[in-house]
Short mmCIF file of C-alpha atoms and ligand atoms in Angstrom, two decimals:
data_model
loop_
_atom_site.label_atom_id
_atom_site.label_comp_id
_atom_site.label_asym_id
_atom_site.label_seq_id
_atom_site.Cartn_x
_atom_site.Cartn_y
_atom_site.Cartn_z
CA MET Z 1 -19.21 -21.79 -12.09
CA SER Z 2 -17.57 -19.65 -14.71
CA THR Z 3 -18.17 -20.37 -18.37
CA TYR Z 4 -14.60 -19.76 -19.35
CA LEU Z 5 -12.36 -20.85 -16.52
CA ASN Z 6 -11.19 -24.35 -15.81
CA LYS Z 7 -9.35 -24.29 -12.52
CA ALA Z 8 -7.22 -27.42 -12.98
CA MET Z 9 -4.32 -27.75 -10.53
CA PRO Z 10 -0.91 -29.19 -11.37
CA GLU Z 11 0.96 -31.03 -8.63
CA THR Z 12 4.59 -30.98 -9.76
CA ALA Z 13 7.22 -28.58 -11.06
CA ARG Z 14 6.76 -27.91 -14.73
CA THR Z 15 9.00 -27.54 -17.76
CA LEU Z 16 8.47 -25.27 -20.74
CA GLU Z 17 7.13 -28.28 -22.60
CA ASN Z 18 4.39 -29.04 -20.10
CA LEU Z 19 3.21 -25.74 -18.66
CA ASN Z 20 -0.32 -25.94 -17.31
CA PHE Z 21 -2.12 -23.92 -19.97
CA ASP Z 22 -5.82 -23.22 -19.70
CA ASN Z 23 -6.69 -20.56 -22.24
CA SER Z 24 -9.92 -18.85 -21.33
CA TYR Z 25 -9.84 -15.74 -23.51
CA ILE Z 26 -9.80 -17.81 -26.68
CA ARG Z 27 -13.13 -19.31 -25.62
CA LEU Z 28 -14.72 -15.91 -26.22
CA PRO Z 29 -16.14 -15.40 -29.74
CA GLU Z 30 -13.56 -15.37 -32.52
CA TYR Z 31 -14.00 -11.71 -33.37
CA PHE Z 32 -12.62 -10.73 -29.94
CA TYR Z 33 -9.17 -11.50 -31.35
CA GLN Z 34 -7.21 -12.80 -34.32
CA ARG Z 35 -5.59 -16.24 -34.15
CA VAL Z 36 -2.01 -15.74 -35.24
CA GLU Z 37 1.32 -17.41 -34.51
CA PRO Z 38 4.55 -15.58 -33.72
CA SER Z 39 6.89 -14.85 -36.65
CA PRO Z 40 10.32 -16.23 -35.78
CA LEU Z 41 13.01 -13.68 -35.05
CA GLU Z 42 16.34 -14.22 -36.81
CA ALA Z 43 19.20 -15.81 -34.86
CA THR Z 44 17.86 -15.52 -31.33
CA HIS Z 45 19.69 -15.87 -28.03
CA LEU Z 46 18.69 -15.53 -24.41
CA ILE Z 47 19.58 -12.23 -22.74
CA SER Z 48 18.09 -12.73 -19.31
CA VAL Z 49 15.62 -14.85 -17.40
CA ASN Z 50 13.87 -13.84 -14.19
CA PRO Z 51 13.89 -16.78 -11.75
CA GLU Z 52 11.15 -15.27 -9.57
CA VAL Z 53 8.75 -15.04 -12.46
CA ALA Z 54 9.70 -18.56 -13.56
CA ARG Z 55 8.54 -19.80 -10.15
CA LEU Z 56 5.18 -18.10 -10.61
CA LEU Z 57 4.63 -20.42 -13.56
CA ASP Z 58 5.82 -23.49 -11.56
CA LEU Z 59 9.03 -23.56 -13.61
CA ASP Z 60 12.20 -24.57 -11.80
CA PRO Z 61 14.68 -21.80 -12.72
CA GLU Z 62 17.59 -24.22 -12.35
CA GLU Z 63 16.14 -26.43 -15.04
CA LEU Z 64 15.55 -23.69 -17.61
CA ASP Z 65 17.98 -23.71 -20.47
CA ALA Z 66 18.89 -20.69 -22.51
CA ASP Z 67 18.45 -22.35 -25.89
CA SER Z 68 14.90 -23.50 -25.22
CA LEU Z 69 13.90 -20.09 -23.93
CA ALA Z 70 15.39 -18.40 -27.00
CA HIS Z 71 13.73 -20.98 -29.23
CA PHE Z 72 10.22 -20.68 -27.83
CA PHE Z 73 10.23 -16.98 -27.06
CA GLY Z 74 12.11 -16.07 -30.23
CA GLY Z 75 8.98 -17.34 -31.96
CA HIS Z 76 10.54 -20.51 -33.46
CA ALA Z 77 8.03 -22.92 -31.95
CA MET Z 78 4.78 -22.82 -30.02
CA LEU Z 79 4.82 -23.99 -26.43
CA PRO Z 80 2.69 -27.11 -26.11
CA GLY Z 81 -0.70 -25.93 -24.88
CA ALA Z 82 -0.28 -22.34 -26.10
CA GLU Z 83 -2.87 -20.94 -28.55
CA SER Z 84 -1.64 -17.54 -29.57
CA ILE Z 85 -3.94 -14.65 -30.36
CA ALA Z 86 -3.75 -10.93 -31.00
CA MET Z 87 -6.41 -9.24 -28.88
CA LYS Z 88 -8.66 -6.60 -30.40
CA TYR Z 89 -8.97 -3.35 -28.49
CA THR Z 90 -9.18 0.32 -29.33
CA GLY Z 91 -8.60 3.39 -27.21
CA HIS Z 92 -8.09 7.10 -26.79
CA GLN Z 93 -4.57 8.11 -27.78
CA PHE Z 94 -3.61 11.61 -26.67
CA GLY Z 95 -7.29 12.37 -26.23
CA VAL Z 96 -8.40 11.12 -29.65
CA TYR Z 97 -10.32 7.91 -30.21
CA ASN Z 98 -8.52 5.42 -32.46
CA PRO Z 99 -10.67 2.47 -33.59
CA ASP Z 100 -7.78 0.66 -35.29
CA LEU Z 101 -5.75 -0.52 -32.31
CA GLY Z 102 -5.19 -4.04 -31.04
CA ASP Z 103 -2.17 -6.23 -30.36
CA GLY Z 104 -0.02 -5.07 -33.26
CA ARG Z 105 3.19 -6.70 -32.11
CA GLY Z 106 2.40 -8.67 -28.99
CA LEU Z 107 0.57 -11.97 -28.77
CA LEU Z 108 -1.25 -13.55 -25.90
CA LEU Z 109 0.28 -17.04 -26.01
CA GLY Z 110 -2.15 -18.35 -23.44
CA GLU Z 111 -2.86 -18.54 -19.71
CA VAL Z 112 -0.94 -20.67 -17.25
CA VAL Z 113 -2.60 -21.79 -14.03
CA ASN Z 114 0.00 -22.48 -11.34
CA GLN Z 115 -0.09 -24.84 -8.36
CA SER Z 116 -1.67 -22.17 -6.18
CA GLY Z 117 -4.45 -21.71 -8.70
CA GLU Z 118 -3.14 -18.34 -9.91
CA ARG Z 119 -3.80 -17.65 -13.56
CA TRP Z 120 -1.03 -15.84 -15.47
CA ASP Z 121 -1.22 -14.42 -18.98
CA LEU Z 122 1.83 -15.09 -21.13
CA HIS Z 123 2.22 -12.31 -23.67
CA LEU Z 124 5.06 -12.26 -26.17
CA LYS Z 125 5.90 -8.65 -27.03
CA GLY Z 126 7.72 -8.24 -30.33
CA ALA Z 127 6.23 -11.42 -31.86
CA GLY Z 128 5.62 -10.07 -35.37
CA ARG Z 129 2.82 -8.63 -37.42
CA THR Z 130 -0.89 -9.17 -36.79
CA ALA Z 131 -4.15 -7.94 -38.27
CA TYR Z 132 -3.78 -4.87 -36.01
CA SER Z 133 -0.22 -3.89 -36.91
CA ARG Z 134 -1.30 -1.10 -39.26
CA SER Z 135 1.97 0.11 -40.82
CA GLY Z 136 4.11 -1.28 -37.98
CA ASP Z 137 6.65 -4.07 -38.33
CA GLY Z 138 5.36 -6.06 -35.37
CA ARG Z 139 8.71 -5.90 -33.60
CA ALA Z 140 10.07 -4.44 -30.38
CA VAL Z 141 13.64 -3.17 -30.13
CA LEU Z 142 16.23 -4.30 -27.61
CA ARG Z 143 16.42 -0.88 -25.95
CA SER Z 144 12.74 -0.67 -25.03
CA SER Z 145 12.49 -4.36 -24.21
CA ILE Z 146 15.27 -4.02 -21.63
CA ARG Z 147 13.54 -0.96 -20.21
CA GLU Z 148 10.23 -2.79 -19.86
CA TYR Z 149 11.87 -5.87 -18.36
CA LEU Z 150 13.72 -3.81 -15.72
CA ALA Z 151 10.73 -1.58 -14.98
CA GLY Z 152 8.51 -4.54 -14.13
CA GLU Z 153 10.99 -5.73 -11.53
CA ALA Z 154 11.61 -2.23 -10.18
CA MET Z 155 7.87 -1.69 -9.65
CA GLN Z 156 7.49 -5.11 -8.09
CA GLY Z 157 10.37 -4.30 -5.74
CA LEU Z 158 8.64 -1.07 -4.68
CA GLY Z 159 5.38 -2.92 -4.12
CA ILE Z 160 3.55 -1.11 -6.93
CA PRO Z 161 1.21 -3.29 -9.03
CA THR Z 162 2.80 -4.14 -12.37
CA THR Z 163 3.27 -6.60 -15.19
CA ARG Z 164 6.61 -8.44 -15.14
CA GLY Z 165 8.87 -10.28 -17.56
CA LEU Z 166 9.88 -13.95 -17.59
CA CYS Z 167 12.68 -13.48 -20.05
CA LEU Z 168 14.24 -11.34 -22.68
CA VAL Z 169 15.39 -12.78 -26.00
CA GLY Z 170 17.79 -10.96 -28.33
CA SER Z 171 18.12 -11.34 -32.06
CA GLN Z 172 20.25 -10.39 -35.05
CA GLU Z 173 17.18 -9.01 -36.80
CA GLN Z 174 17.20 -5.25 -37.25
CA VAL Z 175 14.51 -2.64 -37.71
CA PHE Z 176 14.48 1.09 -38.20
CA ARG Z 177 13.19 3.38 -35.47
CA GLU Z 178 14.89 6.74 -35.09
CA GLN Z 179 17.96 4.72 -36.13
CA ILE Z 180 18.71 1.09 -36.98
CA GLU Z 181 18.19 -1.04 -33.88
CA SER Z 182 18.21 -4.72 -33.08
CA CYS Z 183 15.00 -6.55 -32.28
CA ALA Z 184 14.17 -8.42 -29.12
CA ALA Z 185 11.19 -10.16 -27.58
CA LEU Z 186 9.93 -9.94 -24.02
CA LEU Z 187 7.76 -12.62 -22.47
CA ARG Z 188 5.45 -10.52 -20.35
CA VAL Z 189 3.68 -12.21 -17.47
CA SER Z 190 0.67 -10.59 -15.91
CA HIS Z 191 -2.70 -11.30 -14.34
CA CYS Z 192 -4.37 -9.25 -16.99
CA HIS Z 193 -4.08 -7.96 -20.53
CA ILE Z 194 -7.53 -6.41 -20.65
CA ARG Z 195 -7.37 -2.68 -21.18
CA PHE Z 196 -9.94 0.08 -20.87
CA GLY Z 197 -9.79 0.04 -24.66
CA HIS Z 198 -11.20 -3.50 -24.86
CA PHE Z 199 -14.50 -2.10 -23.60
CA GLU Z 200 -14.30 0.99 -25.77
CA HIS Z 201 -14.06 -1.20 -28.86
CA PHE Z 202 -17.45 -2.85 -28.33
CA PHE Z 203 -19.09 0.37 -27.19
CA TYR Z 204 -18.05 2.38 -30.24
CA ARG Z 205 -18.86 -0.49 -32.58
CA GLY Z 206 -22.38 -0.52 -31.14
CA ARG Z 207 -22.22 -4.10 -29.84
CA PRO Z 208 -23.81 -4.11 -26.36
CA ASP Z 209 -24.10 -7.91 -26.26
CA ASP Z 210 -20.38 -8.30 -26.74
CA LEU Z 211 -19.70 -5.55 -24.23
CA LYS Z 212 -21.73 -7.55 -21.72
CA ARG Z 213 -19.92 -10.75 -22.68
CA LEU Z 214 -16.57 -9.07 -22.06
CA ALA Z 215 -17.75 -7.65 -18.73
CA ASP Z 216 -19.04 -11.08 -17.67
CA TYR Z 217 -15.69 -12.58 -18.58
CA CYS Z 218 -13.88 -9.97 -16.47
CA ILE Z 219 -16.19 -10.51 -13.51
CA ASP Z 220 -15.71 -14.29 -13.71
CA ARG Z 221 -11.99 -13.96 -13.90
CA TYR Z 222 -11.11 -10.88 -11.86
CA PHE Z 223 -14.03 -9.51 -9.91
CA GLU Z 224 -15.85 -12.56 -8.60
CA SER Z 225 -16.97 -10.75 -5.47
CA SER Z 226 -18.91 -8.30 -7.69
CA LYS Z 227 -21.31 -11.07 -8.58
CA ALA Z 228 -23.15 -10.69 -5.28
CA ALA Z 229 -23.79 -6.98 -5.89
CA GLU Z 230 -27.12 -5.62 -7.09
CA ASN Z 231 -25.41 -4.46 -10.29
CA PRO Z 232 -22.24 -6.56 -10.72
CA TYR Z 233 -21.04 -4.30 -13.55
CA LEU Z 234 -21.19 -1.29 -11.30
CA ALA Z 235 -19.34 -3.20 -8.59
CA MET Z 236 -16.67 -4.08 -11.16
CA TYR Z 237 -16.37 -0.45 -12.21
CA GLN Z 238 -16.05 0.63 -8.56
CA GLU Z 239 -13.19 -1.80 -8.13
CA ILE Z 240 -11.47 -0.52 -11.28
CA VAL Z 241 -11.80 3.08 -10.05
CA SER Z 242 -10.37 2.28 -6.66
CA ARG Z 243 -7.45 0.25 -8.01
CA SER Z 244 -6.63 2.98 -10.54
CA ALA Z 245 -6.74 5.63 -7.82
CA ARG Z 246 -4.34 3.63 -5.68
CA LEU Z 247 -2.01 2.97 -8.61
CA VAL Z 248 -1.64 6.58 -9.68
CA ALA Z 249 -1.25 7.67 -6.03
CA LEU Z 250 1.70 5.30 -5.76
CA TRP Z 251 3.21 6.67 -8.98
CA GLN Z 252 2.91 10.19 -7.63
CA SER Z 253 4.45 9.16 -4.33
CA TYR Z 254 7.55 7.76 -6.02
CA GLY Z 255 8.04 10.21 -8.87
CA PHE Z 256 7.07 7.81 -11.64
CA VAL Z 257 6.00 9.23 -14.99
CA HIS Z 258 4.33 6.68 -17.27
CA GLY Z 259 4.69 8.79 -20.39
CA VAL Z 260 1.87 7.39 -22.57
CA LEU Z 261 -1.27 7.17 -20.49
CA ASN Z 262 -3.62 6.36 -23.36
CA THR Z 263 -6.70 4.30 -22.50
CA ASP Z 264 -5.21 1.33 -24.35
CA ASN Z 265 -2.33 1.39 -21.86
CA MET Z 266 -4.60 1.17 -18.81
CA SER Z 267 -5.11 -2.27 -17.29
CA ILE Z 268 -8.51 -2.90 -15.71
CA LEU Z 269 -6.64 -4.39 -12.73
CA GLY Z 270 -4.84 -1.15 -11.89
CA GLU Z 271 -1.39 -2.51 -12.73
CA THR Z 272 1.34 -0.45 -14.36
CA PHE Z 273 1.10 -1.56 -17.94
CA ASP Z 274 2.83 -1.07 -21.31
CA TYR Z 275 6.09 0.56 -20.34
CA GLY Z 276 7.36 2.93 -23.01
CA PRO Z 277 9.10 6.24 -22.43
CA TYR Z 278 8.60 6.13 -18.65
CA THR Z 279 10.81 7.80 -16.05
CA PHE Z 280 11.44 7.55 -12.36
CA MET Z 281 12.44 11.16 -11.83
CA ASP Z 282 15.82 12.00 -10.34
CA THR Z 283 15.06 15.56 -9.27
CA TYR Z 284 11.46 16.28 -8.38
CA GLN Z 285 9.79 18.22 -11.21
CA PRO Z 286 5.99 18.28 -11.35
CA ALA Z 287 6.02 19.44 -14.98
CA HIS Z 288 8.35 16.66 -16.10
CA ILE Z 289 7.43 15.21 -19.50
CA SER Z 290 8.89 11.79 -20.05
CA ASN Z 291 8.06 11.37 -23.72
CA HIS Z 292 9.74 14.00 -25.88
CA THR Z 293 7.05 13.73 -28.57
CA ASP Z 294 4.40 14.79 -26.00
CA GLN Z 295 5.12 18.47 -26.54
CA GLN Z 296 1.93 19.70 -24.88
CA GLY Z 297 2.76 17.77 -21.71
CA ARG Z 298 -0.56 15.96 -21.69
CA TYR Z 299 1.15 13.15 -19.80
CA ALA Z 300 3.48 15.24 -17.63
CA PHE Z 301 4.04 13.97 -14.08
CA ASP Z 302 1.58 16.30 -12.37
CA GLN Z 303 -1.11 15.62 -14.97
CA GLN Z 304 -1.29 11.90 -14.23
CA PRO Z 305 -4.03 11.84 -11.56
CA GLY Z 306 -6.25 14.00 -13.78
CA ILE Z 307 -5.50 11.86 -16.81
CA VAL Z 308 -6.28 8.61 -15.01
CA HIS Z 309 -9.55 10.25 -13.93
CA TRP Z 310 -10.25 11.21 -17.56
CA ASN Z 311 -9.39 7.69 -18.72
CA LEU Z 312 -11.84 6.32 -16.16
CA SER Z 313 -14.49 8.59 -17.66
CA CYS Z 314 -13.78 7.05 -21.09
CA LEU Z 315 -14.30 3.63 -19.53
CA ALA Z 316 -17.50 4.87 -17.86
CA GLN Z 317 -18.76 6.06 -21.22
CA ALA Z 318 -18.10 2.62 -22.70
CA LEU Z 319 -19.99 0.94 -19.85
CA LEU Z 320 -23.13 3.06 -20.26
CA PRO Z 321 -25.10 0.16 -21.78
CA LEU Z 322 -24.54 -1.81 -18.55
CA ILE Z 323 -24.60 0.78 -15.77
CA PRO Z 324 -26.90 3.78 -15.13
CA ARG Z 325 -25.24 7.09 -15.94
CA GLU Z 326 -25.83 8.58 -12.47
CA ALA Z 327 -24.11 5.65 -10.79
CA LEU Z 328 -21.07 6.02 -13.07
CA GLU Z 329 -20.94 9.75 -12.45
CA ALA Z 330 -21.07 9.22 -8.70
CA GLU Z 331 -18.10 6.86 -8.92
CA LEU Z 332 -16.15 9.32 -11.03
CA GLU Z 333 -16.84 12.05 -8.53
CA GLY Z 334 -15.38 9.90 -5.80
CA PHE Z 335 -12.08 9.44 -7.63
CA PRO Z 336 -10.21 12.57 -6.47
CA GLY Z 337 -11.00 11.78 -2.84
CA GLN Z 338 -9.83 8.20 -3.20
CA TYR Z 339 -6.68 9.32 -4.94
CA GLN Z 340 -5.94 11.87 -2.23
CA THR Z 341 -6.46 9.34 0.55
CA HIS Z 342 -3.99 6.90 -1.00
CA TYR Z 343 -1.48 9.61 -1.77
CA LEU Z 344 -1.58 11.04 1.76
CA GLN Z 345 -1.30 7.59 3.24
CA ARG Z 346 1.85 6.75 1.31
CA MET Z 347 3.46 10.15 1.72
CA ARG Z 348 2.82 10.07 5.46
CA ALA Z 349 4.48 6.69 5.60
CA ARG Z 350 7.43 8.02 3.62
CA LEU Z 351 7.75 10.79 6.20
CA GLY Z 352 7.53 8.31 9.08
CA LEU Z 353 4.15 9.61 10.24
CA LEU Z 354 1.91 6.86 11.53
CA THR Z 355 -0.59 9.22 13.12
CA GLU Z 356 -2.64 11.83 11.26
CA ALA Z 357 -2.42 15.55 11.88
CA SER Z 358 -4.56 18.14 10.13
CA ASP Z 359 -1.68 19.99 8.51
CA ASP Z 360 0.13 16.92 7.15
CA GLN Z 361 -1.11 17.70 3.66
CA GLN Z 362 0.41 21.17 3.93
CA LEU Z 363 3.69 19.74 5.18
CA ILE Z 364 3.81 17.40 2.17
CA ASP Z 365 2.80 20.07 -0.34
CA ASP Z 366 5.44 22.44 0.99
CA LEU Z 367 8.08 19.74 0.76
CA CYS Z 368 7.11 19.04 -2.86
CA ARG Z 369 7.35 22.74 -3.64
CA LEU Z 370 10.78 22.96 -2.04
CA MET Z 371 12.02 19.84 -3.82
CA THR Z 372 10.90 21.41 -7.09
CA GLN Z 373 12.44 24.80 -6.39
CA HIS Z 374 15.79 23.38 -5.33
CA LYS Z 375 15.86 20.46 -7.79
CA VAL Z 376 16.12 17.94 -5.00
CA ASP Z 377 16.74 14.28 -5.74
CA MET Z 378 13.55 12.83 -4.32
CA THR Z 379 14.76 9.29 -3.67
CA ARG Z 380 17.93 10.42 -1.92
CA PHE Z 381 16.04 12.98 0.14
CA PHE Z 382 13.53 10.52 1.56
CA ARG Z 383 16.21 7.93 2.19
CA ALA Z 384 18.25 10.49 4.11
CA LEU Z 385 15.17 11.42 6.13
CA CYS Z 386 14.98 7.83 7.43
CA ASP Z 387 18.02 8.67 9.61
CA PHE Z 388 16.41 11.74 11.16
CA THR Z 389 17.31 12.30 14.80
CA ASP Z 390 17.28 16.11 15.09
CA ALA Z 391 17.05 19.08 12.75
CA ASN Z 392 20.68 20.10 13.00
CA SER Z 393 22.24 16.78 12.11
CA MET Z 394 19.65 16.29 9.36
CA LEU Z 395 20.54 19.61 7.78
CA GLU Z 396 24.17 18.68 7.93
CA SER Z 397 23.65 15.45 6.03
CA LEU Z 398 21.27 17.07 3.52
CA ARG Z 399 23.96 19.62 2.77
CA LEU Z 400 25.80 16.89 0.88
CA PHE Z 401 23.28 16.96 -1.95
CA VAL Z 402 20.70 19.69 -1.31
CA PRO Z 403 21.52 23.39 -1.78
CA GLU Z 404 21.33 25.41 1.41
CA SER Z 405 18.10 27.35 1.81
CA GLN Z 406 16.31 29.16 4.62
CA GLU Z 407 13.00 27.70 3.53
CA LEU Z 408 14.28 24.18 3.66
CA ASN Z 409 15.77 24.81 7.10
CA LYS Z 410 12.35 25.97 8.24
CA TRP Z 411 10.69 22.95 6.76
CA ILE Z 412 13.09 20.65 8.62
CA LEU Z 413 12.26 22.44 11.88
CA ARG Z 414 8.54 21.98 11.21
CA TYR Z 415 9.21 18.34 10.46
CA GLU Z 416 11.12 17.99 13.72
CA GLN Z 417 8.09 19.28 15.61
CA ARG Z 418 5.71 17.07 13.70
CA ILE Z 419 7.75 13.89 14.10
CA SER Z 420 8.06 14.54 17.84
CA LEU Z 421 4.33 13.76 18.09
CA GLU Z 422 5.01 10.20 16.91
CA ALA Z 423 5.36 7.45 19.48
CA ALA Z 424 7.83 5.17 17.66
CA SER Z 425 11.42 5.12 18.89
CA ILE Z 426 14.07 6.39 16.49
CA PRO Z 427 15.33 2.90 15.52
CA ILE Z 428 11.79 1.61 14.95
CA ARG Z 429 10.85 4.65 12.92
CA ARG Z 430 14.03 4.30 10.90
CA MET Z 431 13.17 0.70 10.11
CA GLN Z 432 9.61 1.60 9.13
CA MET Z 433 10.75 4.45 6.95
CA ARG Z 434 13.38 2.34 5.26
CA SER Z 435 10.70 -0.13 4.26
CA VAL Z 436 8.92 2.51 2.15
CA ASN Z 437 11.82 4.75 1.10
CA PRO Z 438 14.00 2.89 -1.39
CA LYS Z 439 17.72 3.35 -1.49
CA TYR Z 440 17.71 2.45 -5.20
CA ILE Z 441 15.29 3.30 -7.95
CA LEU Z 442 15.45 2.55 -11.68
CA ARG Z 443 16.90 5.80 -12.92
CA ASN Z 444 17.02 6.38 -16.66
CA TYR Z 445 20.80 6.46 -16.69
CA MET Z 446 20.98 3.03 -15.04
CA ALA Z 447 18.77 1.50 -17.73
CA GLU Z 448 20.78 3.42 -20.34
CA GLU Z 449 24.06 1.93 -19.09
CA ALA Z 450 22.61 -1.59 -19.18
CA ILE Z 451 21.28 -0.97 -22.70
CA ARG Z 452 24.68 0.29 -23.87
CA GLU Z 453 26.42 -2.77 -22.45
CA ALA Z 454 23.82 -5.09 -23.96
CA GLY Z 455 24.52 -3.50 -27.33
CA ASN Z 456 28.12 -4.67 -26.85
CA GLY Z 457 26.95 -8.16 -26.00
CA ASN Z 458 27.41 -7.82 -22.24
CA TYR Z 459 24.16 -8.72 -20.53
CA ALA Z 460 25.50 -8.90 -16.97
CA PRO Z 461 24.30 -5.38 -16.06
CA VAL Z 462 20.71 -6.33 -16.94
CA ASP Z 463 20.85 -9.23 -14.50
CA GLU Z 464 22.58 -7.11 -11.88
CA LEU Z 465 19.91 -4.42 -12.05
CA LEU Z 466 17.19 -7.04 -11.93
CA LEU Z 467 18.62 -8.33 -8.67
CA LEU Z 468 19.25 -4.90 -7.20
CA LEU Z 469 15.81 -3.52 -8.02
CA ARG Z 470 14.04 -6.54 -6.60
CA SER Z 471 15.08 -5.37 -3.11
CA PRO Z 472 15.48 -1.60 -3.42
CA PHE Z 473 14.98 -0.99 0.30
CA ASP Z 474 18.04 -3.00 1.34
CA ASP Z 475 21.62 -1.81 1.38
CA HIS Z 476 23.70 -3.28 -1.43
CA PRO Z 477 27.21 -1.95 -0.74
CA ALA Z 478 28.53 -3.21 -4.07
CA TYR Z 479 26.07 -0.94 -5.86
CA GLN Z 480 26.50 2.17 -3.72
CA ARG Z 481 27.16 4.29 -6.80
CA PHE Z 482 23.52 3.88 -7.86
CA ALA Z 483 22.45 5.51 -4.60
CA ASP Z 484 24.84 8.44 -5.04
CA GLU Z 485 24.58 11.53 -7.18
CA VAL Z 486 23.45 10.87 -10.74
CA PRO Z 487 26.06 11.49 -13.44
CA ASP Z 488 25.76 14.71 -15.45
CA TRP Z 489 24.81 12.96 -18.65
CA ALA Z 490 21.64 11.56 -17.00
CA GLY Z 491 19.92 14.88 -17.70
CA TRP Z 492 20.47 14.60 -21.45
CA ILE Z 493 18.64 11.32 -21.97
CA GLU Z 494 15.65 11.70 -24.28
CA LEU Z 495 12.90 9.13 -24.50
CA SER Z 496 10.28 8.67 -27.16
CA CYS Z 497 7.37 6.44 -28.08
CA SER Z 498 9.29 4.74 -30.90
CA SER Z 499 9.95 1.40 -29.34
P1 LIG E 501 2.14 1.39 -27.75
O1 LIG E 501 2.60 2.77 -28.09
O2 LIG E 501 3.27 0.39 -27.63
O3 LIG E 501 1.23 1.35 -26.57
O4 LIG E 501 1.30 0.86 -29.00
C1 LIG E 501 0.13 1.49 -29.49
C2 LIG E 501 -0.46 0.64 -30.60
O5 LIG E 501 0.46 0.52 -31.68
C3 LIG E 501 -0.80 -0.79 -30.20
O6 LIG E 501 -1.95 -1.18 -30.93
C4 LIG E 501 0.42 -1.55 -30.63
O7 LIG E 501 0.16 -2.91 -30.86
C5 LIG E 501 0.80 -0.83 -31.91
N1 LIG E 501 2.24 -0.91 -32.21
C6 LIG E 501 3.24 -0.28 -31.55
N2 LIG E 501 4.43 -0.58 -32.11
C7 LIG E 501 4.17 -1.40 -33.15
C8 LIG E 501 4.98 -2.06 -34.12
N3 LIG E 501 6.30 -1.92 -34.14
N4 LIG E 501 4.36 -2.84 -35.03
C9 LIG E 501 3.03 -2.99 -35.02
N5 LIG E 501 2.22 -2.41 -34.15
C10 LIG E 501 2.77 -1.62 -33.21
MG1 LIG E 502 0.25 0.07 -25.65
#
């Protein structure tokens, strides 16, 4: 039985006042975190609540009222049972180790165990200053909070592991970023807030006992099956490597650029974590940099698999007191192969290929090259491909948004040959392809429009996008414009870390 976890089970629907908290992280030694309560935001109001996430916590969305949500998650009162802490972690930022990190503006309010026994972290982002705020104000701005809230749902809709948001609270309080902006708070809900950087902290501080304590906690909570292994820590690391490989393969398959892949933004569960200046690309550009302050392109789209690999090597380094070096190196060596397997698997599915042929990789690589060369909208291209019947009619429909090119024509002919080897009928294949090729994706301009409207006090677009992105594979005729050509101004949007 775990030292930290109490798996009590509630039997009825809950309210905010009686959530089933069981806070395990706070039972670790006090220097793993700082106990600190949220600082109330001025004049708060509810912007949006996500009914699906409410249900994860056994809350009845119909019973939630806006004022209570704004009250509790605007930091005006503690939820009964919550015990808020700022977690200590460190990490490599842009390749450089920074020992001074930690929750500088987000607080872990506690852990809720739902009726199915699932344990969810409740983390309030934008909750005010902590011991780890350095020179920061402890706040999050409305713009980036909306982006994180929408991104969680968009990822969830695509089936990519992610944190999500229960609700978004707005406020009259203002802070300065690149300009004056209004503050907000996001209640982030996730299985896990433990980052690679949590382990780095104890390694670089020279505290192997605490490193072991943290690893034991993670195994108890997340990697129970590792306990049976000869070296449970190695088994845990293997699991982290394989989840991270799968995650980045999914990002690469859908044109997602995280933007700030520092080791403190890497969840040990392989979930997309800490959304900042991220982008789902419109046109496919391997060199795309999502964060305009990342001038070297360290975190450009095509760098991500290599960077996740590098981040895993930082984690390996931190685990050296628990795992033999050779075993860690062997795992790291296996990463590119694991990544490639996941990537091929998803890209094959996106192309409607259920069987494997030896030149599939080449077919995919050539498509990526062509999409780059001709600035093809990736999401629209794959969605159009779902309707493939023959090369000629496909080329005709592609003509609507892809420039004519001999090379592309040739690729479509190759594809026609390749797809003819598949057994599925056209309608079945179409259905299968539509279940992995979204019609809608969270494009920067869509988030930008919702942010602009929210600035004018109109929050309806946030809720509309939340609903749309939850089922991106379905047709939503009322939102057809989001599946059409992106507006010109979409290309001018600039994103930065200042959030
Ligand atoms: P991020 O870029 O959001 O991943 O944050 C990197 C580090 O800076 C983390 O330790 C954050 O807690 C901290 N941080 C970011 N923004 C603020 C802020 N406005 N106030 C205090 N700390 C912050
Ligand atoms: Mg972060």
